[in-house]
PDB file of C-alpha atoms in Angstrom:
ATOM      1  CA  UNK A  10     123.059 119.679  53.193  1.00  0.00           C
ATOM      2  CA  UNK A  11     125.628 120.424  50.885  1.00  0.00           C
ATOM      3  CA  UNK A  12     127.880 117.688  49.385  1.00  0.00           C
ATOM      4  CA  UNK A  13     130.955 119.914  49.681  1.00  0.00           C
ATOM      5  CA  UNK A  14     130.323 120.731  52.974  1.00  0.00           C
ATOM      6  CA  UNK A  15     129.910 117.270  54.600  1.00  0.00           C
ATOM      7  CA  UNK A  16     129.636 113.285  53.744  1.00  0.00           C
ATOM      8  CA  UNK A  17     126.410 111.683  53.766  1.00  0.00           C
ATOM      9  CA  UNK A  18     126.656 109.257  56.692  1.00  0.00           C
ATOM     10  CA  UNK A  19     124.645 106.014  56.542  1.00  0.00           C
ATOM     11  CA  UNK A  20     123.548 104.855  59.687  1.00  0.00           C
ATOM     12  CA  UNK A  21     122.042 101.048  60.197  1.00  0.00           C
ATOM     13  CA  UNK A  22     120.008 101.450  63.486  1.00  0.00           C
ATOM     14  CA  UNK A  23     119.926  98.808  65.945  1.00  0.00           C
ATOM     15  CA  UNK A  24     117.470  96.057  66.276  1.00  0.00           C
ATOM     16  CA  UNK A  25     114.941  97.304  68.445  1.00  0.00           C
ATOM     17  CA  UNK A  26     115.598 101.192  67.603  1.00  0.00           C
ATOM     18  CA  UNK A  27     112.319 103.122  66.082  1.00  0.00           C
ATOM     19  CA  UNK A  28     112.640 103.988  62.244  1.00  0.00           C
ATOM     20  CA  UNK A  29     111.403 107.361  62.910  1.00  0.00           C
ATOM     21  CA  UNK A  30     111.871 110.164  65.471  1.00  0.00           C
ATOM     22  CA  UNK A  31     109.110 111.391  67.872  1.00  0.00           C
ATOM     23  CA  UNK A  32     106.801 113.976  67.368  1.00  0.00           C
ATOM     24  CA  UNK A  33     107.567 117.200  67.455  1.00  0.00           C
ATOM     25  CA  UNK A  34     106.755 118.864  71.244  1.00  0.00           C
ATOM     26  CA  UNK A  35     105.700 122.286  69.848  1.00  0.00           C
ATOM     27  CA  UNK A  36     108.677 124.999  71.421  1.00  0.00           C
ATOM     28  CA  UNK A  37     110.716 122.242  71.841  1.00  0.00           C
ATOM     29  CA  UNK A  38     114.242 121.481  71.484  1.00  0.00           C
ATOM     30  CA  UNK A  39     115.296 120.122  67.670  1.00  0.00           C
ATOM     31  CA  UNK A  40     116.823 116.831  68.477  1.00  0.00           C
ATOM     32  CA  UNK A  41     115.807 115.193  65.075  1.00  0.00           C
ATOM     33  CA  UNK A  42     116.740 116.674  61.636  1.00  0.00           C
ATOM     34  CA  UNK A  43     113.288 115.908  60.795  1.00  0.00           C
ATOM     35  CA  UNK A  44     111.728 117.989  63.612  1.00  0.00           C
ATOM     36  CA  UNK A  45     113.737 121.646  61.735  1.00  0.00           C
ATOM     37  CA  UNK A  46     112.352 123.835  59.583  1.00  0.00           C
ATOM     38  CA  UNK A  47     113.440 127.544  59.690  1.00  0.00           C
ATOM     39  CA  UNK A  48     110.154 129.011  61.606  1.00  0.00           C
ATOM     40  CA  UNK A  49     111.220 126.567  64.829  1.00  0.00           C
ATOM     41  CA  UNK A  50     115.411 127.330  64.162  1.00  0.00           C
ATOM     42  CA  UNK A  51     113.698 131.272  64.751  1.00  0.00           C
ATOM     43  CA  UNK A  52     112.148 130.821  67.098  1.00  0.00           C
ATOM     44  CA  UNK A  53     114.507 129.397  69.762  1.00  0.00           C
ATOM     45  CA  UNK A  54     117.588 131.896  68.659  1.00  0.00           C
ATOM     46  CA  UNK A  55     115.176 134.124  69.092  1.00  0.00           C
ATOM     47  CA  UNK A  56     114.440 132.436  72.861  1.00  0.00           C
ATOM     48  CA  UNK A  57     118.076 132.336  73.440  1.00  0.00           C
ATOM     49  CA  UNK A  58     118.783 135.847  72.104  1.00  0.00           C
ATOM     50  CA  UNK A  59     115.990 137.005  74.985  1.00  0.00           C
ATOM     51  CA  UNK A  60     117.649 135.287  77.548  1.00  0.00           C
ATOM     52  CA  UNK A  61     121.186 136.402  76.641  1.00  0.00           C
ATOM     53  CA  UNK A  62     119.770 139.963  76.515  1.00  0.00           C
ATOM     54  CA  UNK A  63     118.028 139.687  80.179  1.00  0.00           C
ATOM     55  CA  UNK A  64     121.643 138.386  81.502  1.00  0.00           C
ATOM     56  CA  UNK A  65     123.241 141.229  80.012  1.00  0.00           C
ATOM     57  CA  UNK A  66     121.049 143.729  81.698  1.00  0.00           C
ATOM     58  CA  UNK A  67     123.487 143.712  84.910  1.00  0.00           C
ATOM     59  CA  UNK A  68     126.514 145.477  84.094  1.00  0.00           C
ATOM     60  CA  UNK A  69     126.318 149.024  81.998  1.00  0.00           C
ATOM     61  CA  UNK A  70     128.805 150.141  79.752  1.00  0.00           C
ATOM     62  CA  UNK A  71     129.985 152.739  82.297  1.00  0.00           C
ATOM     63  CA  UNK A  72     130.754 150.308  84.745  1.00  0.00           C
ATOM     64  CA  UNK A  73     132.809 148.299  82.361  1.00  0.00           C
ATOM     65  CA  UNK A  74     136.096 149.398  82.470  1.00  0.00           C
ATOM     66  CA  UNK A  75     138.649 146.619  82.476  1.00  0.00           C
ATOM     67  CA  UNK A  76     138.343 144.462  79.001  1.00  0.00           C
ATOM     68  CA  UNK A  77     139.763 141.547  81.001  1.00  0.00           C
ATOM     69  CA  UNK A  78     137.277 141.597  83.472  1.00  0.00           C
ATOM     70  CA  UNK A  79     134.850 138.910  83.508  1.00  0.00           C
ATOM     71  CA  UNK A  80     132.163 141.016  84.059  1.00  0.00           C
ATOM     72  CA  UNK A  81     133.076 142.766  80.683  1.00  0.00           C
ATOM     73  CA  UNK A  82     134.074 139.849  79.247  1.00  0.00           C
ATOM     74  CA  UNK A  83     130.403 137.924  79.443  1.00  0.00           C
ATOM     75  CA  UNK A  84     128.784 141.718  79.061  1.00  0.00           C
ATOM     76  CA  UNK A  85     130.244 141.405  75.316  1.00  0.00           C
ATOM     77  CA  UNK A  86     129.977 138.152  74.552  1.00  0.00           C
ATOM     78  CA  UNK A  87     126.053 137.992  75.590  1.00  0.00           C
ATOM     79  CA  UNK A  88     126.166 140.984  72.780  1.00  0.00           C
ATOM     80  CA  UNK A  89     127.468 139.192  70.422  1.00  0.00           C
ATOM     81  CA  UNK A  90     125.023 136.340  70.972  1.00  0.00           C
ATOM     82  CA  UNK A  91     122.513 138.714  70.484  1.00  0.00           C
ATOM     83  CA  UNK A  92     123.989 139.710  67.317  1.00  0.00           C
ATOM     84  CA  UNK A  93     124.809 136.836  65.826  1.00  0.00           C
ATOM     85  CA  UNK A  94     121.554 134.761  66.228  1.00  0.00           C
ATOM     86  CA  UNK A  95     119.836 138.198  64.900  1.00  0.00           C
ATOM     87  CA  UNK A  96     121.897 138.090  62.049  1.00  0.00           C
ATOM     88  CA  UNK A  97     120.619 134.648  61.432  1.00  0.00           C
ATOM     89  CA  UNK A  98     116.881 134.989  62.108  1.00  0.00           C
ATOM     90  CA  UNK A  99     116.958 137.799  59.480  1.00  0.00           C
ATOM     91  CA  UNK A 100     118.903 135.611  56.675  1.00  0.00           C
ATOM     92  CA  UNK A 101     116.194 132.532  57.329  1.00  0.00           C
ATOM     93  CA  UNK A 102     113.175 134.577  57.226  1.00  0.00           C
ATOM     94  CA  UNK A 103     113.979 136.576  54.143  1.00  0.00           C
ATOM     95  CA  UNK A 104     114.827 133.309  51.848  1.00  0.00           C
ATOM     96  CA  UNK A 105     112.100 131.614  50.682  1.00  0.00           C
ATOM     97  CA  UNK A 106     110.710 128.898  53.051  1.00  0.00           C
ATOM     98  CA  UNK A 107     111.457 125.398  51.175  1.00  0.00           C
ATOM     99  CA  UNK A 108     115.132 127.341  51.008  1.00  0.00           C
ATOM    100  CA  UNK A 109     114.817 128.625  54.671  1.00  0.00           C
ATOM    101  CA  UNK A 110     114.012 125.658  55.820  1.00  0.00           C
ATOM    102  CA  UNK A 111     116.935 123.368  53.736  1.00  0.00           C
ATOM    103  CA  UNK A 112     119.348 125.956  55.015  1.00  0.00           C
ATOM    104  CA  UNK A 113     117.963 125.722  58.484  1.00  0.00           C
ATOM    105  CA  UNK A 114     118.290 121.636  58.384  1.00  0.00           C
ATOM    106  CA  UNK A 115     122.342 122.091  56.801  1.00  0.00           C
ATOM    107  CA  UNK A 116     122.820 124.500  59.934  1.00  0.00           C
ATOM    108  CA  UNK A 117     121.361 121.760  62.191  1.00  0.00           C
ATOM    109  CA  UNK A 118     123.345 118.958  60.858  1.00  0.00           C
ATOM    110  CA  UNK A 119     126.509 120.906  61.105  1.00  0.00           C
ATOM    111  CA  UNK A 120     125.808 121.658  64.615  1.00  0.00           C
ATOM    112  CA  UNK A 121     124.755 118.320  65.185  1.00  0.00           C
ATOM    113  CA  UNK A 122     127.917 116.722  64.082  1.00  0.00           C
ATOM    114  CA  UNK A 123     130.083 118.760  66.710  1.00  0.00           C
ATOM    115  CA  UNK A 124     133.276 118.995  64.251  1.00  0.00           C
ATOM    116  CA  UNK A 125     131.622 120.704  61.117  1.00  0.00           C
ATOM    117  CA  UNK A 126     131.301 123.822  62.665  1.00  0.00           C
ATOM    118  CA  UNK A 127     134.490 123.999  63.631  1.00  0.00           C
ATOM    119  CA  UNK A 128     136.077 122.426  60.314  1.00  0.00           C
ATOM    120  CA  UNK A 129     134.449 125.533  58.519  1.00  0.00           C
ATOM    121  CA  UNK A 130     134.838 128.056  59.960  1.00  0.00           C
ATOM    122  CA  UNK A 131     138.573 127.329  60.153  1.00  0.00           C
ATOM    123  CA  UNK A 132     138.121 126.998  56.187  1.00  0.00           C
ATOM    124  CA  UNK A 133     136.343 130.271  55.753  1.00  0.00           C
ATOM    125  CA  UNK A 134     138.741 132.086  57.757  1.00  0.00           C
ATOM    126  CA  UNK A 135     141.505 130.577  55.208  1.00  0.00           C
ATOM    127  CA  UNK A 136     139.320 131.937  52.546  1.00  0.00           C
ATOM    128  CA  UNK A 137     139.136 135.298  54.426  1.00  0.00           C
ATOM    129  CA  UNK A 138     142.661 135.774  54.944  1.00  0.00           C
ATOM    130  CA  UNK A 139     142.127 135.685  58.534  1.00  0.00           C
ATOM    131  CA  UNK A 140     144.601 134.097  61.032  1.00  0.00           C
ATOM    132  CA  UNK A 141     144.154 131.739  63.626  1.00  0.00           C
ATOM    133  CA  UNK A 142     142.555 132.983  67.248  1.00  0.00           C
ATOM    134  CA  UNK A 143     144.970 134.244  69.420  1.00  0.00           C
ATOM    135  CA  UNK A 144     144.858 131.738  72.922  1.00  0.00           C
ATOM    136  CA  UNK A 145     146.396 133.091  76.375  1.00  0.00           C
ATOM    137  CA  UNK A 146     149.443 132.234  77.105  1.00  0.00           C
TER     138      UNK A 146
END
């Protein structure tokens, strides 16, 4: 991970607690930094990305007319799932793999931590230009 992107945490674990995670059960979900590298980060966006695209198959565009429908609403958002965990799949598998694979293990950790992600993307957006999200009323 970065240094400017997050502080190294150092974490004493409890008596009793194992030094080390589990193995890795192959397909599995990445609970451990350890268990990531950027083939298994692939692989389930790419598991996710299939399922978003099989819940998508209900509505067609013709049939979504209202933007504020919820229909419409989870029709484009299961799109941009799609999109966006394409968009990453592509980036990790055309960097080198010891690079792939630290990227893969800073994207982990940042969605691991529950506030990083948040923290910056508010940051890029600053750096964009881009204004806060608009929030119904």
């Amino acid at each position: 991970m970065r240094a400017d992107v997050t502080e190294t945490l150092t974490e004493t674990p409890l008596p009793g607690m194992p030094t080390a995670p589990p193995p890795y059960a192959d397909g599995g979900p990445l609970l451990y930094v350890e268990h990531v590298t950027a083939d298994r980060m692939c692989r389930l966006l790419v598991e996710g990305a299939q399922r978003w695209i099989d819940e998508g198959k209900g509505p067609t565009m013709s049939s979504l007319k209202d933007k504020d429908d919820p229909q419409t609403r989870l029709y484009f958002a299961a799109q941009s799932t799609v999109l966006y965990s394409f968009a990453l799949v592509r980036i990790l598998r055309s960097l080198p793999s010891l690079l792939a694979d630290q990227m893969a293990r800073d994207v982990w950790e940042c969605w691991d931590d529950g506030g990083t992600v948040y923290e910056l993307l508010w940051e890029y957006a600053e750096e964009y230009g881009q204004h806060e999200p608009k929030t119904a009323a």
